Tab-separated table of C-alpha atoms in Angstrom:
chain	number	residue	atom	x	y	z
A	1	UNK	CA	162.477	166.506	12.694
A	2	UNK	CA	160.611	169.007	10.632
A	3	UNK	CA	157.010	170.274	11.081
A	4	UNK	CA	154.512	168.522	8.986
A	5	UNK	CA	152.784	170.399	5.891
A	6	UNK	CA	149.979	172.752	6.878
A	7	UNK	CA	150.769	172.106	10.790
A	8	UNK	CA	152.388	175.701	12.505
A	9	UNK	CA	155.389	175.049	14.893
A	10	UNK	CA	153.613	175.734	18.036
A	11	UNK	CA	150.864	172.888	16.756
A	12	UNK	CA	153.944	170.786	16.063
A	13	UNK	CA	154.945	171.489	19.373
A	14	UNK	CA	152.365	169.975	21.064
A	15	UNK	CA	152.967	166.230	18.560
A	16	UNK	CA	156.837	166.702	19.797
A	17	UNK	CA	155.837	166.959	23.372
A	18	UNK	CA	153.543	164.319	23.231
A	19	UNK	CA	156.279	162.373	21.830
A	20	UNK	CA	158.955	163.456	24.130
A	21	UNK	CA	157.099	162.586	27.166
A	22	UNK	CA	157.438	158.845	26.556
A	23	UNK	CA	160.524	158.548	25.127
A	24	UNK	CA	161.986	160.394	28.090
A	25	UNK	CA	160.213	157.640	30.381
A	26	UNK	CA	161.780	155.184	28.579
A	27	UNK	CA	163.522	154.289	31.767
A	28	UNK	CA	164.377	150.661	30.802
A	29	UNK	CA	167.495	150.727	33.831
A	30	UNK	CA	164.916	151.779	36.601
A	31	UNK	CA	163.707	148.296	38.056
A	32	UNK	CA	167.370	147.399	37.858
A	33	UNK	CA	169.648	150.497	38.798
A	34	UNK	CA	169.936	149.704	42.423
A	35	UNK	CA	170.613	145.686	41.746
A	36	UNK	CA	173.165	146.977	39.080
A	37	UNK	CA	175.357	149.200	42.125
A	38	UNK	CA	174.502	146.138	44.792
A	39	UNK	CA	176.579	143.821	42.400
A	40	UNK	CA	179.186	145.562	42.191
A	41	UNK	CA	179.613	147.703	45.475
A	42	UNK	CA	177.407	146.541	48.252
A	43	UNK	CA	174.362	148.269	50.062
A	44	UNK	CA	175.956	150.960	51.897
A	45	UNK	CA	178.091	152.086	48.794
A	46	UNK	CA	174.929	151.587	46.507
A	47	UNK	CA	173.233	154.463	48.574
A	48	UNK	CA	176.045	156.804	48.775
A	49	UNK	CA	176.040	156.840	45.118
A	50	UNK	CA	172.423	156.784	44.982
A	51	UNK	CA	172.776	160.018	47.109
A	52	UNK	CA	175.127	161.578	44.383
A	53	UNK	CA	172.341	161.825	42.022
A	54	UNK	CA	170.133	163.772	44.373
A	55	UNK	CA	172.855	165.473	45.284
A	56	UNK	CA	174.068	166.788	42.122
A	57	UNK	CA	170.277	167.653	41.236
A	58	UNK	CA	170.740	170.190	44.285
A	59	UNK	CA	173.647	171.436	42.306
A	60	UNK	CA	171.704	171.806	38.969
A	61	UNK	CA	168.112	172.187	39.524
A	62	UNK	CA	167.680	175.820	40.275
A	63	UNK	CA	170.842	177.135	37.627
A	64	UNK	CA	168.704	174.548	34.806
A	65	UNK	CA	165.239	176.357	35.697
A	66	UNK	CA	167.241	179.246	35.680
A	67	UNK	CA	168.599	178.590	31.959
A	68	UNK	CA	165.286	177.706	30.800
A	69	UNK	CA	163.466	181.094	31.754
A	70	UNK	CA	166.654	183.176	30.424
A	71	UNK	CA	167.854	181.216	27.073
A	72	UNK	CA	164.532	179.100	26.402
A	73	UNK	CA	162.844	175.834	27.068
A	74	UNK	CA	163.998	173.956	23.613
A	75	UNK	CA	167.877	174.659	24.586
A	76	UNK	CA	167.528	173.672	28.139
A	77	UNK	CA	165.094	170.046	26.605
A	78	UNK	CA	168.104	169.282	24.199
A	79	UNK	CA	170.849	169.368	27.093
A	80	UNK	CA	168.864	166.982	28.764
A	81	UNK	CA	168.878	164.632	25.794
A	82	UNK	CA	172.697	165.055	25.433
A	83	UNK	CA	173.414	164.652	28.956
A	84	UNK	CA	171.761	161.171	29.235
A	85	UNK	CA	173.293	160.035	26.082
A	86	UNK	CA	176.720	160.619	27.682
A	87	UNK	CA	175.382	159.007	31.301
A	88	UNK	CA	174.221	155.808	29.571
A	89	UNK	CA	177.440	155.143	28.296
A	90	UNK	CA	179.296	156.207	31.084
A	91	UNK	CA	177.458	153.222	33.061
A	92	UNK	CA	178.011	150.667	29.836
A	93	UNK	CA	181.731	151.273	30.413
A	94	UNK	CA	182.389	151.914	33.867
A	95	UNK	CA	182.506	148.477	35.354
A	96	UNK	CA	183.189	148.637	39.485
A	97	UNK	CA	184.705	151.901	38.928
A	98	UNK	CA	183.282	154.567	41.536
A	99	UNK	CA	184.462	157.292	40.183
A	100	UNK	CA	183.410	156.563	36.466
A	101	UNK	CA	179.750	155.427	38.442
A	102	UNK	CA	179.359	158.708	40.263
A	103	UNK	CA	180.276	160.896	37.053
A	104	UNK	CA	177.354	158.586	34.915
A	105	UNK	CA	175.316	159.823	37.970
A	106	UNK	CA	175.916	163.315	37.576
A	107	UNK	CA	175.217	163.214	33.974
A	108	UNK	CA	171.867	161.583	34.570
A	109	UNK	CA	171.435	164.273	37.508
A	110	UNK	CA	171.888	166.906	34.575
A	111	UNK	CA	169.081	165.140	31.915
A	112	UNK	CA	166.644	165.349	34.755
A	113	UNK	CA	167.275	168.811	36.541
A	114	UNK	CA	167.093	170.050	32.611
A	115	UNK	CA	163.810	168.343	32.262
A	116	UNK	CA	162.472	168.974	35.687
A	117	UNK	CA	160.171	172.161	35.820
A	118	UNK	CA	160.849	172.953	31.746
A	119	UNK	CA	158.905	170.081	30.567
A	120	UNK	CA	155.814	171.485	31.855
A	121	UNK	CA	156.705	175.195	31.238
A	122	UNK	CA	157.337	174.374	27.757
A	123	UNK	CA	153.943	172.752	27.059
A	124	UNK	CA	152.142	175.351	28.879
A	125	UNK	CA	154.022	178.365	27.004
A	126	UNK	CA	153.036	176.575	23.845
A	127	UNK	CA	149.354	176.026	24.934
A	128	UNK	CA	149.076	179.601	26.107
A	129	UNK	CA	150.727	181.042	23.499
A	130	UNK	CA	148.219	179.332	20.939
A	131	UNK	CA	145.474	181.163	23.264
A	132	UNK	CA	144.681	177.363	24.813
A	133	UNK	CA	145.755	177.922	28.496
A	134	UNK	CA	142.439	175.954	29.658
A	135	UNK	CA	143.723	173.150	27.798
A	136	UNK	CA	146.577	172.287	30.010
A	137	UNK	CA	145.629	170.059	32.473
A	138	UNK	CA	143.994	167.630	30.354
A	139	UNK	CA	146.612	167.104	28.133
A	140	UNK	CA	149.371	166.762	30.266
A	141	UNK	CA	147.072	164.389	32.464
A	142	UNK	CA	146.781	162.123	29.213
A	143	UNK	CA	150.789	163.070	28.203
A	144	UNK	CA	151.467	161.590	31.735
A	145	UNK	CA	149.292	158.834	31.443
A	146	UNK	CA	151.407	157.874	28.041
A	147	UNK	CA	154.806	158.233	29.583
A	148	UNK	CA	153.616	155.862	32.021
A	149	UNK	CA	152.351	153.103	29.459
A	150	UNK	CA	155.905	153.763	28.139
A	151	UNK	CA	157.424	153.156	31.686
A	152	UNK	CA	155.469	149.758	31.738
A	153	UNK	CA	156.727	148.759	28.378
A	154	UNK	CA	160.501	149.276	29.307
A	155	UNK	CA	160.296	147.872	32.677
A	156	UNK	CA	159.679	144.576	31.425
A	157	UNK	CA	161.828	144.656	28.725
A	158	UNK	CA	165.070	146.126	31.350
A	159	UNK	CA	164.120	143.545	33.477
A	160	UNK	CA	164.074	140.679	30.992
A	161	UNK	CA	167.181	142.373	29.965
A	162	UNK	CA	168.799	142.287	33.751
A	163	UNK	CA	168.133	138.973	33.686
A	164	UNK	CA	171.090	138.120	30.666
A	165	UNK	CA	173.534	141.426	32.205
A	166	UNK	CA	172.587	144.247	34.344
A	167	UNK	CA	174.061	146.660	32.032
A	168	UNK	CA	171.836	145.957	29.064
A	169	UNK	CA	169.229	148.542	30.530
A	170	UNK	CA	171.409	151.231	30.140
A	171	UNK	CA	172.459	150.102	26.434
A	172	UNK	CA	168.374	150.657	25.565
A	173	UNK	CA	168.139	153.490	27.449
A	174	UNK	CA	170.848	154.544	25.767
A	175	UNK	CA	169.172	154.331	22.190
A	176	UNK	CA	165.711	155.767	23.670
A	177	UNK	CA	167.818	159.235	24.796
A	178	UNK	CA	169.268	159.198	21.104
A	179	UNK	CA	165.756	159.154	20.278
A	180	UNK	CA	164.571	161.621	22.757
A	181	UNK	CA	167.601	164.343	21.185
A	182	UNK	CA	166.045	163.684	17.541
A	183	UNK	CA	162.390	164.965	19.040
A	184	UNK	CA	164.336	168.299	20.479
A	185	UNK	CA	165.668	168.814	17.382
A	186	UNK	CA	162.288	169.530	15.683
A	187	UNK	CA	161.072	171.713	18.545
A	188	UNK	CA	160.178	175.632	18.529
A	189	UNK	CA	160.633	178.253	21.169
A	190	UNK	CA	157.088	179.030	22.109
A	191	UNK	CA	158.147	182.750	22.644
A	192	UNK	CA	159.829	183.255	19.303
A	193	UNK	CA	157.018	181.049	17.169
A	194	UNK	CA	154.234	183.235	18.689
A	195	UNK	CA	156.430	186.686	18.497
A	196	UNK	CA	156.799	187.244	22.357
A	197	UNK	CA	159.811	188.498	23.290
A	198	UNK	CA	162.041	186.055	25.985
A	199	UNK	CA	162.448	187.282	29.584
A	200	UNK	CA	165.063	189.849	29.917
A	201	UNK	CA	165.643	188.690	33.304
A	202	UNK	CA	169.355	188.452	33.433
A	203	UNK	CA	170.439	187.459	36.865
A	204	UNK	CA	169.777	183.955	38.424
A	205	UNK	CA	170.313	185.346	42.194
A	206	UNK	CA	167.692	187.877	41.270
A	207	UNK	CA	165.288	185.379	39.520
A	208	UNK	CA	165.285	182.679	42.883
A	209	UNK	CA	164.728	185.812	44.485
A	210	UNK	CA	161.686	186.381	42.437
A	211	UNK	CA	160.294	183.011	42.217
A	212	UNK	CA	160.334	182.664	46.393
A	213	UNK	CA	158.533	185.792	47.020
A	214	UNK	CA	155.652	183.543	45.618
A	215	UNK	CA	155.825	181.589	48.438
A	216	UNK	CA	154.091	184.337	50.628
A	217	UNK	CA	150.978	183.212	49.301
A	218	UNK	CA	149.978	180.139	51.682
A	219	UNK	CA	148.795	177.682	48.499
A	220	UNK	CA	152.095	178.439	47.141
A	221	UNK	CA	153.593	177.601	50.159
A	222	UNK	CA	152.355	174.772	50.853
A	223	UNK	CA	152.855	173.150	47.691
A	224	UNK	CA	156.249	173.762	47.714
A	225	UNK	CA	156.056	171.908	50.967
A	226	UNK	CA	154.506	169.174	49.039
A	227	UNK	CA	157.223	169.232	46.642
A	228	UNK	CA	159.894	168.811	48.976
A	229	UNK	CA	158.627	165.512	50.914
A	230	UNK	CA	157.621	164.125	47.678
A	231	UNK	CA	160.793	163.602	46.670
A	232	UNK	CA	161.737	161.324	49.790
A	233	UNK	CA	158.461	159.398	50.098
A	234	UNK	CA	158.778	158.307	46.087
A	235	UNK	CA	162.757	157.899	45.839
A	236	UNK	CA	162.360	155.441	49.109
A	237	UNK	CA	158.838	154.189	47.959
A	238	UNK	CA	160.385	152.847	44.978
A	239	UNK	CA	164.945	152.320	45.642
A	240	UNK	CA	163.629	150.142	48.626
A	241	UNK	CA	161.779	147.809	46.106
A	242	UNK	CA	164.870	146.087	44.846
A	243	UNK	CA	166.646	145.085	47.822
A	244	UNK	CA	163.748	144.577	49.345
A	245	UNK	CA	162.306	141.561	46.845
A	246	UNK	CA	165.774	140.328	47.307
A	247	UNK	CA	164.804	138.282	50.167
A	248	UNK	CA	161.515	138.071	49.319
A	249	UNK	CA	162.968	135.702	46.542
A	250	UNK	CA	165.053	134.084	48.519
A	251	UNK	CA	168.404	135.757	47.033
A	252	UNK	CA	171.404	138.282	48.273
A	253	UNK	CA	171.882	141.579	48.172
A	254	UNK	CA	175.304	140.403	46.026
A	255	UNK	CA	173.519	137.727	44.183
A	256	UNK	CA	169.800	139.228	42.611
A	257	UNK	CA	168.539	135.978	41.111
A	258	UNK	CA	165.359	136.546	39.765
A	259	UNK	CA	164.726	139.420	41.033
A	260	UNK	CA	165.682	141.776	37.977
A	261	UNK	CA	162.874	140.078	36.136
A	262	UNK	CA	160.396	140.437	39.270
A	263	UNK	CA	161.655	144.074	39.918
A	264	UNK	CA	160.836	144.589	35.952
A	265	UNK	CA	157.415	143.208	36.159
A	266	UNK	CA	156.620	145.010	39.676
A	267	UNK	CA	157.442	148.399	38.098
A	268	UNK	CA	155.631	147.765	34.991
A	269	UNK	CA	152.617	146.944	36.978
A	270	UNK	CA	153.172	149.972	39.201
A	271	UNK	CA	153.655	152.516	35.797
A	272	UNK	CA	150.163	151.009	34.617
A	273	UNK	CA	148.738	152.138	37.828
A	274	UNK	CA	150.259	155.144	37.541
A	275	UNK	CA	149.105	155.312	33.930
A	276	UNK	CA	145.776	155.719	35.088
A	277	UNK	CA	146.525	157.520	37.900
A	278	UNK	CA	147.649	160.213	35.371
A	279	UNK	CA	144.773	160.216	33.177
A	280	UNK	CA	142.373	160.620	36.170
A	281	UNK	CA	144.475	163.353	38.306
A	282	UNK	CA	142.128	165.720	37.665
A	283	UNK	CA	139.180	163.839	39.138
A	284	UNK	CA	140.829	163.313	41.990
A	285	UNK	CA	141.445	167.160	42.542
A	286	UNK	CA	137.625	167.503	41.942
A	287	UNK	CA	136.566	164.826	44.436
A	288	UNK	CA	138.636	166.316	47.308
A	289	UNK	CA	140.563	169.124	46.508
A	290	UNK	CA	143.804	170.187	45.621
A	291	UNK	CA	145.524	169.170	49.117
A	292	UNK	CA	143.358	166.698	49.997
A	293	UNK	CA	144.344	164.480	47.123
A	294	UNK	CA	147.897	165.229	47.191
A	295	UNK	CA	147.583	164.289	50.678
A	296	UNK	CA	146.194	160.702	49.364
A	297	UNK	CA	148.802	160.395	47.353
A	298	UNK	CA	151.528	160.714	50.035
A	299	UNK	CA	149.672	158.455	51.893
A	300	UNK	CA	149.921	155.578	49.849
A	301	UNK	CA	153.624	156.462	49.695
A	302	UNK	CA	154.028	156.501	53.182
A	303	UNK	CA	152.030	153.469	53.783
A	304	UNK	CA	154.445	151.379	51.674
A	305	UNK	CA	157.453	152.485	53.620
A	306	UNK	CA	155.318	151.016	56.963
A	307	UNK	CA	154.163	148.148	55.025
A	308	UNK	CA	157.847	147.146	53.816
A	309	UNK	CA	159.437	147.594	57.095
A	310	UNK	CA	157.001	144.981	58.983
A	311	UNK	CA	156.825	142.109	56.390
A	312	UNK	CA	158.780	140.580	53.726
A	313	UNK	CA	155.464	139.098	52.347
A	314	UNK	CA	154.827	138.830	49.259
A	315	UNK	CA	151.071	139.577	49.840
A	316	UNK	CA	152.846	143.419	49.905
A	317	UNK	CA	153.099	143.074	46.428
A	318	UNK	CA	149.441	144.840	45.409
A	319	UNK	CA	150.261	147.989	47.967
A	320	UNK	CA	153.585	148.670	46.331
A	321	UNK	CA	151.799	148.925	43.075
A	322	UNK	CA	150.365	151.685	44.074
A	323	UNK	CA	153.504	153.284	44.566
A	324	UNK	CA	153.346	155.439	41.415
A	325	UNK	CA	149.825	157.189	42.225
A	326	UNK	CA	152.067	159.907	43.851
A	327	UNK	CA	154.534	160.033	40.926
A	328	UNK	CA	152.214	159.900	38.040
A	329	UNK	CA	149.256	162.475	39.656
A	330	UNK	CA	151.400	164.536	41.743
A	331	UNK	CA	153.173	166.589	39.476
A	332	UNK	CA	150.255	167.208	36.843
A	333	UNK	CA	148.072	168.783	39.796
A	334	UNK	CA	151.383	170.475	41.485
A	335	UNK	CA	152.366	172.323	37.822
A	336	UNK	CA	148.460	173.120	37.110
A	337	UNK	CA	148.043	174.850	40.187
A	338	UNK	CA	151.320	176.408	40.565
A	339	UNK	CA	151.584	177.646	36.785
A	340	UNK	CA	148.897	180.106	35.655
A	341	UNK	CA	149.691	181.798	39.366
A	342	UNK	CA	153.335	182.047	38.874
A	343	UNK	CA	154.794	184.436	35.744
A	344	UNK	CA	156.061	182.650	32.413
A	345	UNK	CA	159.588	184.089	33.339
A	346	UNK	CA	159.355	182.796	36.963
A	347	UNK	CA	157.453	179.136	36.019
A	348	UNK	CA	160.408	177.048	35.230
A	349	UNK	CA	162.859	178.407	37.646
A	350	UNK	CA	159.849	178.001	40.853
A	351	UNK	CA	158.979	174.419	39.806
A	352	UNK	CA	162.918	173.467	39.792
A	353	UNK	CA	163.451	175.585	43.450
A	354	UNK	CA	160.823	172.909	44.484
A	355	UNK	CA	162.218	169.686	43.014
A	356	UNK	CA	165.399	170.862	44.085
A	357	UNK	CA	164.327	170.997	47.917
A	358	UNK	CA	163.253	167.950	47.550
A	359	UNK	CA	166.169	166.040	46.042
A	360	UNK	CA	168.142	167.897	48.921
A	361	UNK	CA	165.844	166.449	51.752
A	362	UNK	CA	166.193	162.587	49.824
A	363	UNK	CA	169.961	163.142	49.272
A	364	UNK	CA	170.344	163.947	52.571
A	365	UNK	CA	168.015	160.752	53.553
A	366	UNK	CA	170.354	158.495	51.355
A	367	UNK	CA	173.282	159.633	52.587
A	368	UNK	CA	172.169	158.921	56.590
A	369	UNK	CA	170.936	155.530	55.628
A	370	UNK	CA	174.240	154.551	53.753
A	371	UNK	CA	175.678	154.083	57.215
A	372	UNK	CA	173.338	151.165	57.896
A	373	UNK	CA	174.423	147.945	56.153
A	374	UNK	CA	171.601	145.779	57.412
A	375	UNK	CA	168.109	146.172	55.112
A	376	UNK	CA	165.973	145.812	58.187
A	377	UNK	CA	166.975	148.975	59.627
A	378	UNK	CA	167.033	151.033	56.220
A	379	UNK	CA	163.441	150.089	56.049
A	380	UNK	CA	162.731	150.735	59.560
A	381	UNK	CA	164.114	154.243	59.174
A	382	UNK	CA	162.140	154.693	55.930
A	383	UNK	CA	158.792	153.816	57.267
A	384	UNK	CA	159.875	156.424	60.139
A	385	UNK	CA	160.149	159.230	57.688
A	386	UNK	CA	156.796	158.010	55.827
A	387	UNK	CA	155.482	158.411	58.790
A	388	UNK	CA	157.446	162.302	59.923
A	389	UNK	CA	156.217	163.486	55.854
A	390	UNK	CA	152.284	162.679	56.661
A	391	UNK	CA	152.416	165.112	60.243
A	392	UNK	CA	154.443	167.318	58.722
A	393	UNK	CA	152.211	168.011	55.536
A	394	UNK	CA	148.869	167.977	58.327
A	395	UNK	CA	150.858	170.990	60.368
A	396	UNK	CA	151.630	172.694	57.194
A	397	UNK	CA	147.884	172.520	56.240
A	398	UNK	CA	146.895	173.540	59.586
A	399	UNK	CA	149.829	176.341	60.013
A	400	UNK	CA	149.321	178.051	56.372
A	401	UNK	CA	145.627	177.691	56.391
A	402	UNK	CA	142.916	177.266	53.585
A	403	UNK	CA	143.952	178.761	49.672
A	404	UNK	CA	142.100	177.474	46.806
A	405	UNK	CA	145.060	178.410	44.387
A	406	UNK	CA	142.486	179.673	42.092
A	407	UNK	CA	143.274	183.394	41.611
A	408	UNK	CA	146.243	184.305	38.947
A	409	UNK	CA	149.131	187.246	38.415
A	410	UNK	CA	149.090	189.093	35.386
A	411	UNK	CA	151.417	186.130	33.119
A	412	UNK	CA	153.279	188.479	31.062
């Protein structure tokens, strides 16, 4: 995609981003994924290779951040694209295959540990290096508020689609990660468009080395807690949606009904909360502070888990559209805290060290609960660690004491 007339790269930039954002939130499988492995592998099996994504994000997530601090955001952004694009139609051909199922799940493992962590490094290297650090939080509240309208828009249309075949998801994803590679193509390294020179930093064992020394500073440290029981409250918040409207609606865990179609319309009401969720993140840090709110968000999280495990009403239904505050807010507050204190060399590599912690905690979770084949006590475990996350976050609070996160290391 080229840059328009009169617009510089790094300005450019900023349209692709914007742009990228939704199409990689396109997600048009998500209210469906779990229905699509319960048809053709049961419960138990469904989690086990739910657990292989997480698992394989352990595997990638720090070596991706890595990549993206040595050899530059752009790269690491278009082997996400290409690594979904492969995924997708992995699952369109895979049928009850395991094997050909876990490998789609590795691939889609790949697309996200490549996003996760560069995404916002990327758009705050460009902002900074136009001389518009300030302007970072606001836009990547409203870029995150846009993904999510996108999120609504495909969750109807994959569940309309999982209606017809549970595959057809994957076949528009599919065309939205095609879409996603043609907006990487047209992107700039911020470093090279604004004449910085690219980290010289050579050796990944010495860069995680680097990146966790920032965790001696308490705020630090306790949003990397953050990070890694996020992961587990919003993979269970959300997985345990699926099977759970299953007998809500009166179906079987081998049998979905009408519950692709409900799951689509659920999620598409919970992106639209998180939609404005996103746009209004940074009021909620005003009203009570940086931990505070992200200790409101886990709440809610945490409070689904409980509410799920005691009722199969479907008076549930308004909580667990509240499921994506955490999602949608989270992550803007977590990278606008976390960035201008951590060094552009050391920002992509730190945000994937705590994404991967916490895809390690929730593969770990998924893997214990694929030994249960009764719903009832899945949910009864999750509400459990709902309920372990929320103490655990209060003791870290009380343990690492107060830090505003406000003060900032020299970013060169």
């Amino acid at each position: 995609m080229s840059t328009a007339a009169g617009v510089s790269p790094l300005e450019n930039n900023l349209r692709l981003y914007d742009r990228h954002r939704i199409a990689t939130r396109l997600l048009f499988w998500f209210p469906t994924s779990l229905l699509f492995y319960l048809e053709r592998v049961g419960l138990g099996a469904a989690l086990r290779l739910a657990a292989v994504y997480f698992l394989a994000v352990v595997v990638l997530e720090v070596p991706s951040g890595w990549f993206s601090d040595r050899f530059g955001r752009v790269h690491t952004i278009r082997i996400g694209a290409a690594a979904w694009i492969v995924a997708y139609t992995t699952f369109l051909i895979a049928g009850s295959s395991v094997v050909l199922l876990s490998l789609a799940q590795v691939f889609v493992a790949l697309g996200f540990a490549a996003l996760s962590g560069t995404e916002a490094a990327f758009h705050y290297d460009t902002l900074e290096a136009l001389g518009r650090p300030s302007d970072f939080e606001r836009r990547e509240s409203r870029a995150s508020r846009n993904a999510f309208l996108g999120t609504t828009a495909a969750a109807v249309v994959g569940g309309a689609l999982g209606l017809l075949d549970l595959r057809l998801p994957f076949a528009a994803a599919l065309v939205a990660a095609v879409y996603q590679q043609v907006l990487a193509a047209g992107m700039v390294e911020p470093t090279a468009a604004s004449g910085r020179a690219q980290s010289q930093d050579s050796v990944a064992p010495g860069q995680i080395r680097a990146s966790l020394r920032y965790l001696a500073r308490p705020g630090l440290a306790w949003l990397f807690l953050f990070m890694t029981l996020q992961q587990p409250l919003e993979g269970l918040a959300i997985d345990l949606i699926q099977p759970w409207l299953t007998e809500v609606t009166g179906a079987s865990l081998a049998d979905s009904g009408a519950a692709p179609l409900y799951s689509g319309l659920i999620v598409a009401a919970i992106s639209l909360v998180g939609a404005a969720a996103a746009a209004r993140s940074y009021q909620l840090r005003a009203a009570f502070g940086l931990r505070g709110a992200l200790g409101i968000l886990a709440s809610i999280e945490a409070l689904i888990l409980i509410g799920m495990a005691l009722t199969r009403s479907p008076w549930l239904v308004p909580l667990l559209v509240l499921r994506s505050t955490q999602a949608a807010a989270a992550p803007v507050l977590v990278a606008a805290a976390a960035a201008p204190l951590v060094m552009k060399h050391h920002r992509a590599t730190f945000l994937s060290i705590g994404s991967l912690a916490g895809r390690l905690a929730y593969g770990s979770v998924l893997i214990g609960l694929g030994f249960f084949d009764e719903l009832a006590d899945v949910l009864t475990v999750g509400a459990g660690i709902g309920i372990a996350s929320l103490a655990l976050l209060l003791v870290g609070h009380i343990v690492l004491g107060r830090d505003d996160l406000v003060s900032a290391p020299d970013s060169g």
